[in-house]
Amino acid sequence: MNNINLVKNYIKIEKGVAILGVQYDLEKVLLSDYNQSWSHNGVSGERIAKRLGDLSKIGLTSQHGVSRVGFSPLEQQAKELVMNWMRDAGMSVIQDGAGNVVGRIAGLNKDADSIASGSHVDSVPEGGHFDGPLGVITALEVAESWKDQGITPTKPYEVYIFTDEEGTRFNGGLTGSRAMTGALDMETQVTLKDADGFTFEEVLATTGKKLEGFTQAKRENLGIERFIEVHIEQGKKLEQANLSVGIVKGIAGPSWTEIIYEGKAGHAGNTPMDDRQDALTAACELILYIENAPLLVSTTGVATVGKMQVEPNGANVIPGKVTLITDIRDIEEHSRDQIVSNVVNKAQEIATSRNVEVTITEKMRTAPVPIGDEMTRILNSVFDEMKINKQYLVSGAGHDAMMLGAHIPVAMIFTRSKDGVSHNPAEWTTLTDCTISAHVLKQAIEKCMEQ
Ligand SMILES: [Zn+2]
């Protein structure tokens, strides 16, 4: 009894500390080893640190990470903070029906399509402070640098914050950029429920948004000529090469499939081992298959089960139902699809052999996006001018740039990420590397303005 009480008290205190406010000064830590010589040409590392620091406070966790999931009031709060900075930078600001934020400088040629950059401010639960915010803050830094230098760009320049990139709540992801590019299937979207059983519409209502907004957010013509996104690498290649930034050559397309096994819940004590329809053992057999599935097809493919729900989830009850999501990616569409179909076949095979029901639903399938030669040429010339060795990278993660890449030329700049860690409070990129990325982005955007 005493032990149980101790645990309860401990949890209470933990939560109390989190609610009272976690002491963590990201700005100060960032500035501690910053090479100030990178604050020039209108780009300010100090401003980048201040802004990353201010954003980190919205949803800061006791682990010094951030929990700012899509469609939460915290995501909206972060957007509003950036919208204020956009206005201060002299941008006009709108938020579309899907909650995507667009800050815009009209430019000299007001009727031209825009050159654009941006990313997202939502995070996974207990995520880091750079995945997303770095792309938004560096995009905004380009506008700030022009303001400091008294430059008006030739064409319109836009900074985007896309809604719910991570897709934590509804197992989707890229929700805002999919809505904008017309790739969001609203018929499916309205059927989605979060872990607490709330529908997409009900969750939207808590942030003051409506379903119609998502339909209206679709643009017939994007009005964007080119888009460049800065993002942390989420891998170790740049760190191993001792480089601050790299050029992305292609973005792997993710495919998410929901697999539900339904067996029979029963008493763990009274049901003999030869008379069970255990949904969880079926799921486990599949998960072990999935671990080896990519290598049978491709050296660049990856497959993960990161989310699983067991019902009724009782210590003395045989699991009657298991819902899991498979995340399968590759940079080539045909090999990615081959891995997916192998997993689906295996899921069915296991259901038959274990006498359980299986329901398989594709949740998302996004085509990989190669980066075009012209955008690569622009980044190559920026790297040459800045005397940075060119390291080409493949993005294993999906990004908002990928959704736009189906319609317009896009590019991505990756920034060195300590130990390749992301989606974790330990995610870290030095301020010097963040600021170098802002310089690369600024020069690349300026070259796009001249095209
Ligand atoms: Zn991201």
Tab-separated table of C-alpha atoms and ligand atoms in Angstrom:
chain	number	residue	atom	x	y	z
A	1	MET	CA	0.000	0.000	0.000
A	2	ASN	CA	2.773	2.344	0.988
A	3	ASN	CA	4.576	1.789	-2.282
A	4	ILE	CA	1.503	2.602	-4.312
A	5	ASN	CA	1.038	5.829	-2.382
A	6	LEU	CA	4.635	6.807	-2.978
A	7	VAL	CA	4.260	6.309	-6.709
A	8	LYS	CA	1.089	8.386	-6.770
A	9	ASN	CA	2.712	11.200	-4.853
A	10	TYR	CA	5.687	11.126	-7.153
A	11	ILE	CA	3.524	11.390	-10.254
A	12	LYS	CA	1.609	14.234	-8.663
A	13	ILE	CA	4.775	16.154	-7.924
A	14	GLU	CA	6.070	15.541	-11.443
A	15	LYS	CA	2.884	16.907	-12.936
A	16	GLY	CA	2.919	19.781	-10.472
A	17	VAL	CA	6.380	20.791	-11.629
A	18	ALA	CA	5.326	20.617	-15.279
A	19	ILE	CA	2.275	22.777	-14.632
A	20	LEU	CA	4.143	25.312	-12.519
A	21	GLY	CA	6.630	25.850	-15.330
A	22	VAL	CA	9.772	24.075	-16.399
A	23	GLN	CA	12.999	25.995	-16.084
A	24	TYR	CA	14.811	25.750	-19.395
A	25	ASP	CA	16.345	28.604	-21.347
A	26	LEU	CA	16.876	27.363	-24.908
A	27	GLU	CA	17.958	30.797	-26.130
A	28	LYS	CA	20.741	30.964	-23.559
A	29	VAL	CA	21.974	27.449	-24.349
A	30	LEU	CA	21.949	28.227	-28.077
A	31	LEU	CA	23.937	31.435	-27.615
A	32	SER	CA	26.525	29.764	-25.377
A	33	ASP	CA	28.643	28.395	-28.247
A	34	TYR	CA	27.506	30.630	-31.107
A	35	ASN	CA	30.064	31.903	-33.595
A	36	GLN	CA	28.902	35.528	-33.827
A	37	SER	CA	30.728	36.137	-37.099
A	38	TRP	CA	27.725	34.481	-38.758
A	39	SER	CA	25.502	37.425	-37.804
A	40	HIS	CA	25.976	39.516	-40.928
A	41	ASN	CA	24.313	40.386	-44.230
A	42	GLY	CA	21.082	41.155	-42.343
A	43	VAL	CA	20.900	37.662	-40.835
A	44	SER	CA	20.966	37.621	-37.022
A	45	GLY	CA	21.822	34.460	-35.103
A	46	GLU	CA	20.776	36.244	-31.926
A	47	ARG	CA	17.277	36.842	-33.345
A	48	ILE	CA	17.052	33.207	-34.461
A	49	ALA	CA	18.027	32.087	-30.926
A	50	LYS	CA	15.478	34.407	-29.320
A	51	ARG	CA	12.716	33.118	-31.568
A	52	LEU	CA	13.558	29.432	-31.191
A	53	GLY	CA	13.680	30.126	-27.443
A	54	ASP	CA	10.288	31.869	-27.403
A	55	LEU	CA	8.688	29.051	-29.412
A	56	SER	CA	10.240	26.416	-27.118
A	57	LYS	CA	8.256	27.795	-24.184
A	58	ILE	CA	4.951	26.905	-25.863
A	59	GLY	CA	4.438	23.295	-24.825
A	60	LEU	CA	7.775	22.926	-22.992
A	61	THR	CA	7.960	19.615	-21.116
A	62	SER	CA	9.743	18.547	-17.947
A	63	GLN	CA	12.228	16.665	-20.185
A	64	HIS	CA	13.104	20.030	-21.818
A	65	GLY	CA	11.414	18.851	-24.996
A	66	VAL	CA	8.166	20.105	-26.479
A	67	SER	CA	4.662	18.663	-26.837
A	68	ARG	CA	2.801	20.839	-29.321
A	69	VAL	CA	0.750	18.427	-31.371
A	70	GLY	CA	-1.267	19.419	-34.416
A	71	PHE	CA	-4.760	20.848	-33.753
A	72	SER	CA	-3.886	21.676	-30.155
A	73	PRO	CA	-4.365	25.192	-28.776
A	74	LEU	CA	-0.568	25.205	-28.341
A	75	GLU	CA	-0.005	24.790	-32.081
A	76	GLN	CA	-2.304	27.761	-32.702
A	77	GLN	CA	-0.525	29.774	-29.990
A	78	ALA	CA	2.827	29.109	-31.693
A	79	LYS	CA	1.369	30.177	-35.048
A	80	GLU	CA	0.073	33.405	-33.529
A	81	LEU	CA	3.464	34.220	-32.064
A	82	VAL	CA	5.087	33.788	-35.482
A	83	MET	CA	2.281	35.791	-37.138
A	84	ASN	CA	3.193	38.711	-34.861
A	85	TRP	CA	6.830	38.424	-35.922
A	86	MET	CA	5.726	38.320	-39.567
A	87	ARG	CA	3.796	41.571	-39.143
A	88	ASP	CA	6.808	43.145	-37.412
A	89	ALA	CA	8.898	42.126	-40.425
A	90	GLY	CA	6.496	44.070	-42.654
A	91	MET	CA	4.609	41.069	-44.026
A	92	SER	CA	0.878	40.858	-44.637
A	93	VAL	CA	-0.461	37.767	-42.871
A	94	ILE	CA	-3.372	35.450	-43.536
A	95	GLN	CA	-4.434	32.096	-42.103
A	96	ASP	CA	-6.383	29.902	-44.533
A	97	GLY	CA	-9.280	27.589	-43.674
A	98	ALA	CA	-6.906	24.744	-42.859
A	99	GLY	CA	-5.012	26.975	-40.442
A	100	ASN	CA	-1.997	27.321	-42.725
A	101	VAL	CA	-0.300	30.659	-42.093
A	102	VAL	CA	1.038	32.737	-44.984
A	103	GLY	CA	3.181	35.815	-44.389
A	104	ARG	CA	3.795	37.786	-47.573
A	105	ILE	CA	5.968	40.574	-48.896
A	106	ALA	CA	4.390	41.881	-52.097
A	107	GLY	CA	7.658	42.424	-53.990
A	108	LEU	CA	8.255	44.765	-56.929
A	109	ASN	CA	6.412	42.557	-59.409
A	110	LYS	CA	3.236	42.089	-57.366
A	111	ASP	CA	1.494	39.859	-59.911
A	112	ALA	CA	4.263	37.282	-60.152
A	113	ASP	CA	3.964	33.921	-58.429
A	114	SER	CA	5.795	33.922	-55.122
A	115	ILE	CA	9.113	32.454	-54.096
A	116	ALA	CA	8.346	30.734	-50.815
A	117	SER	CA	9.795	28.937	-47.826
A	118	GLY	CA	8.540	27.588	-44.522
A	119	SER	CA	7.765	24.492	-42.493
A	120	HIS	CA	5.636	23.664	-39.422
A	121	VAL	CA	5.422	24.469	-35.698
A	122	ASP	CA	3.589	21.368	-34.460
A	123	SER	CA	5.626	18.610	-32.826
A	124	VAL	CA	5.256	14.981	-31.873
A	125	PRO	CA	4.512	14.370	-28.170
A	126	GLU	CA	7.793	14.958	-26.273
A	127	GLY	CA	9.546	16.150	-29.418
A	128	GLY	CA	12.408	18.582	-29.977
A	129	HIS	CA	12.712	22.311	-30.653
A	130	PHE	CA	14.176	22.297	-34.176
A	131	ASP	CA	12.069	19.931	-36.290
A	132	GLY	CA	9.738	22.421	-37.962
A	133	PRO	CA	10.497	25.674	-36.126
A	134	LEU	CA	13.946	25.915	-37.765
A	135	GLY	CA	12.329	25.980	-41.237
A	136	VAL	CA	9.822	28.642	-40.206
A	137	ILE	CA	12.302	30.858	-38.348
A	138	THR	CA	14.973	30.743	-41.099
A	139	ALA	CA	12.305	31.533	-43.731
A	140	LEU	CA	11.249	34.524	-41.662
A	141	GLU	CA	14.900	35.502	-41.165
A	142	VAL	CA	15.199	36.022	-44.941
A	143	ALA	CA	12.433	38.658	-44.732
A	144	GLU	CA	14.074	40.196	-41.635
A	145	SER	CA	17.426	40.424	-43.407
A	146	TRP	CA	15.887	42.299	-46.330
A	147	LYS	CA	14.149	44.641	-43.915
A	148	ASP	CA	17.489	45.367	-42.216
A	149	GLN	CA	19.169	45.885	-45.586
A	150	GLY	CA	16.338	47.957	-47.099
A	151	ILE	CA	15.802	45.412	-49.882
A	152	THR	CA	12.471	44.868	-51.629
A	153	PRO	CA	12.455	41.504	-53.451
A	154	THR	CA	11.714	41.410	-57.163
A	155	LYS	CA	8.871	38.910	-56.778
A	156	PRO	CA	6.488	38.258	-53.870
A	157	TYR	CA	8.090	36.315	-51.011
A	158	GLU	CA	5.974	34.096	-48.769
A	159	VAL	CA	6.657	32.319	-45.492
A	160	TYR	CA	4.421	29.325	-44.728
A	161	ILE	CA	3.504	27.548	-41.522
A	162	PHE	CA	1.692	24.370	-42.490
A	163	THR	CA	-0.834	22.846	-40.072
A	164	ASP	CA	-0.270	19.467	-38.407
A	165	GLU	CA	2.779	18.252	-40.300
A	166	GLU	CA	3.475	15.473	-37.813
A	167	GLY	CA	-0.042	14.004	-37.890
A	168	THR	CA	0.116	12.844	-34.269
A	169	ARG	CA	-3.572	13.080	-33.484
A	170	PHE	CA	-5.152	11.406	-36.515
A	171	ASN	CA	-2.261	9.283	-37.779
A	172	GLY	CA	-2.105	11.298	-40.964
A	173	GLY	CA	0.481	14.007	-41.255
A	174	LEU	CA	1.152	16.839	-43.718
A	175	THR	CA	-2.496	17.782	-43.157
A	176	GLY	CA	-2.179	21.501	-43.932
A	177	SER	CA	-0.010	21.110	-47.013
A	178	ARG	CA	-2.216	18.277	-48.261
A	179	ALA	CA	-5.307	20.483	-47.835
A	180	MET	CA	-3.644	23.313	-49.740
A	181	THR	CA	-2.491	21.116	-52.637
A	182	GLY	CA	-5.800	19.233	-52.863
A	183	ALA	CA	-4.280	15.942	-51.679
A	184	LEU	CA	-6.409	15.678	-48.532
A	185	ASP	CA	-9.271	13.234	-48.986
A	186	MET	CA	-12.020	14.894	-46.950
A	187	GLU	CA	-14.337	11.878	-47.189
A	188	THR	CA	-11.755	9.835	-45.291
A	189	GLN	CA	-10.740	12.714	-43.063
A	190	VAL	CA	-14.240	13.123	-41.564
A	191	THR	CA	-14.312	9.452	-40.540
A	192	LEU	CA	-11.111	9.771	-38.469
A	193	LYS	CA	-11.160	9.674	-34.685
A	194	ASP	CA	-8.356	10.471	-32.270
A	195	ALA	CA	-7.295	8.201	-29.387
A	196	ASP	CA	-10.005	9.725	-27.166
A	197	GLY	CA	-12.727	9.012	-29.735
A	198	PHE	CA	-13.158	12.600	-30.907
A	199	THR	CA	-13.868	13.081	-34.601
A	200	PHE	CA	-11.797	15.349	-36.838
A	201	GLU	CA	-14.674	17.852	-36.878
A	202	GLU	CA	-14.992	17.841	-33.084
A	203	VAL	CA	-11.273	18.420	-32.649
A	204	LEU	CA	-11.318	21.246	-35.221
A	205	ALA	CA	-14.104	22.935	-33.285
A	206	THR	CA	-11.835	23.182	-30.234
A	207	THR	CA	-9.457	25.352	-32.266
A	208	GLY	CA	-12.233	27.394	-33.890
A	209	LYS	CA	-11.926	25.752	-37.317
A	210	LYS	CA	-14.485	24.105	-39.561
A	211	LEU	CA	-14.470	21.246	-42.053
A	212	GLU	CA	-15.420	23.617	-44.884
A	213	GLY	CA	-12.235	25.544	-44.204
A	214	PHE	CA	-10.161	22.518	-45.158
A	215	THR	CA	-12.057	22.176	-48.435
A	216	GLN	CA	-11.723	25.887	-49.141
A	217	ALA	CA	-7.990	25.830	-48.417
A	218	LYS	CA	-7.414	23.898	-51.650
A	219	ARG	CA	-5.771	26.096	-54.255
A	220	GLU	CA	-6.456	25.508	-57.939
A	221	ASN	CA	-3.233	27.304	-58.691
A	222	LEU	CA	-0.667	27.375	-55.918
A	223	GLY	CA	0.574	30.821	-56.897
A	224	ILE	CA	4.042	29.702	-55.816
A	225	GLU	CA	6.845	29.573	-58.370
A	226	ARG	CA	9.409	27.753	-56.220
A	227	PHE	CA	9.574	26.526	-52.636
A	228	ILE	CA	12.606	25.828	-50.452
A	229	GLU	CA	12.367	24.251	-46.978
A	230	VAL	CA	15.102	24.237	-44.342
A	231	HIS	CA	14.866	21.247	-41.998
A	232	ILE	CA	17.077	19.382	-39.554
A	233	GLU	CA	18.654	16.320	-41.158
A	234	GLN	CA	17.239	13.696	-38.759
A	235	GLY	CA	20.224	11.555	-39.704
A	236	LYS	CA	23.977	11.540	-39.060
A	237	LYS	CA	25.460	12.076	-42.530
A	238	LEU	CA	26.261	15.774	-42.095
A	239	GLU	CA	27.683	15.194	-38.637
A	240	GLN	CA	29.914	12.426	-39.997
A	241	ALA	CA	31.058	14.692	-42.840
A	242	ASN	CA	31.553	17.591	-40.394
A	243	LEU	CA	29.313	19.879	-42.445
A	244	SER	CA	26.687	22.365	-41.241
A	245	VAL	CA	24.316	21.984	-44.167
A	246	GLY	CA	23.550	19.633	-47.057
A	247	ILE	CA	21.501	19.469	-50.252
A	248	VAL	CA	18.540	17.099	-50.402
A	249	LYS	CA	18.365	15.090	-53.628
A	250	GLY	CA	15.101	13.258	-53.000
A	251	ILE	CA	12.367	12.812	-50.414
A	252	ALA	CA	11.192	9.299	-49.562
A	253	GLY	CA	7.438	8.858	-49.735
A	254	PRO	CA	5.785	7.364	-46.650
A	255	SER	CA	2.924	4.894	-46.729
A	256	TRP	CA	0.817	4.344	-43.611
A	257	THR	CA	-1.397	1.290	-43.275
A	258	GLU	CA	-3.703	0.525	-40.361
A	259	ILE	CA	-3.944	-3.151	-39.513
A	260	ILE	CA	-6.572	-4.341	-37.036
A	261	TYR	CA	-6.491	-7.879	-35.692
A	262	GLU	CA	-9.648	-9.076	-33.963
A	263	GLY	CA	-9.636	-12.297	-32.002
A	264	LYS	CA	-11.484	-13.174	-28.853
A	265	ALA	CA	-10.950	-11.567	-25.466
A	266	GLY	CA	-11.053	-14.126	-22.679
A	267	HIS	CA	-9.898	-14.874	-19.170
A	268	ALA	CA	-6.119	-15.299	-19.045
A	269	GLY	CA	-6.494	-17.953	-16.363
A	270	ASN	CA	-9.362	-19.999	-17.694
A	271	THR	CA	-8.686	-20.153	-21.436
A	272	PRO	CA	-6.380	-23.041	-22.444
A	273	MET	CA	-3.426	-22.220	-24.702
A	274	ASP	CA	-4.794	-24.310	-27.564
A	275	ASP	CA	-8.124	-22.508	-27.552
A	276	ARG	CA	-7.161	-18.882	-27.997
A	277	GLN	CA	-7.633	-16.236	-30.640
A	278	ASP	CA	-5.072	-13.774	-29.316
A	279	ALA	CA	-4.983	-10.587	-31.398
A	280	LEU	CA	-1.720	-9.423	-29.818
A	281	THR	CA	0.348	-12.511	-30.605
A	282	ALA	CA	-0.832	-12.179	-34.218
A	283	ALA	CA	0.278	-8.530	-34.207
A	284	CYS	CA	3.650	-9.480	-32.688
A	285	GLU	CA	4.301	-12.045	-35.396
A	286	LEU	CA	3.583	-9.370	-38.000
A	287	ILE	CA	5.800	-6.784	-36.306
A	288	LEU	CA	8.758	-9.173	-36.328
A	289	TYR	CA	8.155	-9.791	-40.040
A	290	ILE	CA	8.014	-6.022	-40.672
A	291	GLU	CA	11.435	-5.592	-39.064
A	292	ASN	CA	12.975	-7.636	-41.868
A	293	ALA	CA	10.579	-6.696	-44.685
A	294	PRO	CA	12.490	-3.735	-46.227
A	295	LEU	CA	15.810	-5.574	-46.645
A	296	LEU	CA	14.108	-8.256	-48.727
A	297	VAL	CA	13.315	-5.565	-51.302
A	298	SER	CA	15.659	-2.567	-51.055
A	299	THR	CA	18.666	-1.195	-49.168
A	300	THR	CA	17.087	2.234	-48.685
A	301	GLY	CA	13.630	1.108	-47.513
A	302	VAL	CA	12.559	1.355	-43.865
A	303	ALA	CA	9.518	0.010	-42.018
A	304	THR	CA	8.243	0.719	-38.513
A	305	VAL	CA	5.344	-0.019	-36.204
A	306	GLY	CA	5.388	2.869	-33.739
A	307	LYS	CA	1.798	2.912	-32.633
A	308	MET	CA	-0.327	0.103	-31.308
A	309	GLN	CA	-3.509	-0.084	-29.294
A	310	VAL	CA	-4.379	-3.229	-27.350
A	311	GLU	CA	-7.957	-3.885	-26.230
A	312	PRO	CA	-9.193	-4.418	-23.612
A	313	ASN	CA	-5.594	-3.952	-22.365
A	314	GLY	CA	-5.969	-5.784	-19.075
A	315	ALA	CA	-3.236	-7.824	-17.379
A	316	ASN	CA	-5.506	-10.847	-16.968
A	317	VAL	CA	-7.387	-10.629	-20.269
A	318	ILE	CA	-6.376	-12.222	-23.578
A	319	PRO	CA	-6.120	-9.330	-26.054
A	320	GLY	CA	-9.255	-9.308	-28.219
A	321	LYS	CA	-8.325	-6.491	-30.554
A	322	VAL	CA	-5.100	-4.848	-31.656
A	323	THR	CA	-4.827	-1.819	-33.900
A	324	LEU	CA	-1.418	-0.934	-35.302
A	325	ILE	CA	-0.068	1.406	-37.935
A	326	THR	CA	2.772	0.477	-40.264
A	327	ASP	CA	4.990	3.257	-41.583
A	328	ILE	CA	6.872	2.152	-44.706
A	329	ARG	CA	9.152	4.393	-46.778
A	330	ASP	CA	11.571	4.329	-49.645
A	331	ILE	CA	12.941	6.829	-52.137
A	332	GLU	CA	11.716	4.734	-55.093
A	333	GLU	CA	7.967	4.299	-55.365
A	334	HIS	CA	8.044	0.771	-56.823
A	335	SER	CA	10.235	-0.677	-54.058
A	336	ARG	CA	8.242	1.107	-51.343
A	337	ASP	CA	5.001	-0.309	-52.770
A	338	GLN	CA	6.528	-3.776	-52.987
A	339	ILE	CA	7.387	-3.708	-49.250
A	340	VAL	CA	3.839	-2.543	-48.437
A	341	SER	CA	2.226	-5.322	-50.439
A	342	ASN	CA	4.512	-7.941	-48.870
A	343	VAL	CA	3.473	-6.731	-45.402
A	344	VAL	CA	-0.213	-6.754	-46.329
A	345	ASN	CA	0.066	-10.327	-47.660
A	346	LYS	CA	1.865	-11.425	-44.520
A	347	ALA	CA	-0.789	-9.776	-42.309
A	348	GLN	CA	-3.464	-11.825	-44.043
A	349	GLU	CA	-1.438	-15.016	-43.887
A	350	ILE	CA	-0.975	-14.609	-40.118
A	351	ALA	CA	-4.707	-13.947	-39.630
A	352	THR	CA	-5.548	-17.203	-41.387
A	353	SER	CA	-3.015	-19.292	-39.520
A	354	ARG	CA	-4.003	-17.846	-36.133
A	355	ASN	CA	-7.755	-17.833	-36.770
A	356	VAL	CA	-8.247	-14.098	-36.167
A	357	GLU	CA	-9.927	-11.461	-38.322
A	358	VAL	CA	-7.828	-8.803	-40.011
A	359	THR	CA	-8.903	-5.444	-41.427
A	360	ILE	CA	-6.388	-3.531	-43.494
A	361	THR	CA	-6.859	0.132	-44.376
A	362	GLU	CA	-4.444	2.343	-46.253
A	363	LYS	CA	-4.169	5.632	-44.341
A	364	MET	CA	-1.725	7.504	-46.490
A	365	ARG	CA	0.389	6.870	-49.550
A	366	THR	CA	2.608	9.670	-50.761
A	367	ALA	CA	4.818	9.426	-53.813
A	368	PRO	CA	8.542	10.030	-53.265
A	369	VAL	CA	9.690	13.384	-54.656
A	370	PRO	CA	12.941	13.776	-56.572
A	371	ILE	CA	14.483	17.264	-56.457
A	372	GLY	CA	14.765	18.757	-59.948
A	373	ASP	CA	18.050	19.647	-61.635
A	374	GLU	CA	17.390	23.373	-61.697
A	375	MET	CA	16.770	23.672	-57.959
A	376	THR	CA	19.848	21.547	-57.311
A	377	ARG	CA	21.863	23.826	-59.596
A	378	ILE	CA	20.706	26.890	-57.601
A	379	LEU	CA	21.750	25.296	-54.303
A	380	ASN	CA	25.024	24.079	-55.807
A	381	SER	CA	25.945	27.619	-56.781
A	382	VAL	CA	25.087	28.951	-53.299
A	383	PHE	CA	27.274	26.269	-51.702
A	384	ASP	CA	30.104	27.113	-54.111
A	385	GLU	CA	29.856	30.830	-53.344
A	386	MET	CA	29.804	30.163	-49.587
A	387	LYS	CA	32.691	27.676	-49.997
A	388	ILE	CA	30.725	24.866	-48.345
A	389	ASN	CA	31.473	21.303	-49.447
A	390	LYS	CA	28.447	19.846	-51.176
A	391	GLN	CA	26.951	16.835	-49.437
A	392	TYR	CA	23.897	15.315	-51.102
A	393	LEU	CA	21.303	13.643	-48.906
A	394	VAL	CA	18.110	11.676	-49.165
A	395	SER	CA	15.256	12.560	-46.865
A	396	GLY	CA	13.697	9.525	-45.269
A	397	ALA	CA	11.020	11.635	-43.647
A	398	GLY	CA	8.085	13.236	-45.412
A	399	HIS	CA	7.989	17.024	-45.400
A	400	ASP	CA	5.559	19.718	-46.474
A	401	ALA	CA	7.909	20.539	-49.372
A	402	MET	CA	7.093	17.062	-50.691
A	403	MET	CA	3.391	17.906	-51.069
A	404	LEU	CA	4.240	21.077	-52.996
A	405	GLY	CA	6.837	19.132	-55.004
A	406	ALA	CA	4.066	17.320	-56.857
A	407	HIS	CA	3.138	20.676	-58.453
A	408	ILE	CA	6.101	23.057	-58.452
A	409	PRO	CA	9.920	22.925	-58.245
A	410	VAL	CA	10.981	22.453	-54.619
A	411	ALA	CA	14.272	22.072	-52.791
A	412	MET	CA	15.308	21.229	-49.260
A	413	ILE	CA	18.325	22.295	-47.237
A	414	PHE	CA	19.216	19.958	-44.370
A	415	THR	CA	20.931	21.237	-41.241
A	416	ARG	CA	23.266	19.109	-39.103
A	417	SER	CA	21.438	17.347	-36.285
A	418	LYS	CA	23.406	16.105	-33.243
A	419	ASP	CA	23.650	12.289	-33.262
A	420	GLY	CA	20.896	12.328	-35.903
A	421	VAL	CA	18.324	12.465	-33.107
A	422	SER	CA	14.870	13.899	-33.773
A	423	HIS	CA	11.329	13.546	-32.393
A	424	ASN	CA	12.979	13.557	-28.990
A	425	PRO	CA	13.898	16.238	-26.408
A	426	ALA	CA	17.584	15.470	-27.160
A	427	GLU	CA	17.164	16.838	-30.716
A	428	TRP	CA	19.903	19.473	-31.125
A	429	THR	CA	21.265	21.796	-33.777
A	430	THR	CA	23.811	24.474	-32.883
A	431	LEU	CA	22.906	28.115	-33.406
A	432	THR	CA	25.888	28.472	-35.732
A	433	ASP	CA	24.460	25.724	-37.969
A	434	CYS	CA	20.959	27.235	-37.753
A	435	THR	CA	22.348	30.614	-38.820
A	436	ILE	CA	24.436	29.157	-41.662
A	437	SER	CA	21.214	27.533	-42.940
A	438	ALA	CA	19.517	30.926	-42.890
A	439	HIS	CA	22.341	32.363	-45.020
A	440	VAL	CA	22.115	29.486	-47.514
A	441	LEU	CA	18.345	29.888	-47.700
A	442	LYS	CA	18.598	33.669	-48.151
A	443	GLN	CA	21.046	33.342	-51.029
A	444	ALA	CA	19.036	30.556	-52.665
A	445	ILE	CA	15.816	32.590	-52.386
A	446	GLU	CA	17.606	35.636	-53.834
A	447	LYS	CA	18.776	33.520	-56.789
A	448	CYS	CA	15.195	32.324	-57.322
A	449	MET	CA	14.098	35.979	-57.391
A	450	GLU	CA	16.516	36.590	-60.292
A	451	GLN	CA	15.358	33.624	-62.402
B	1	ZN	ZN	9.438	18.378	-39.565
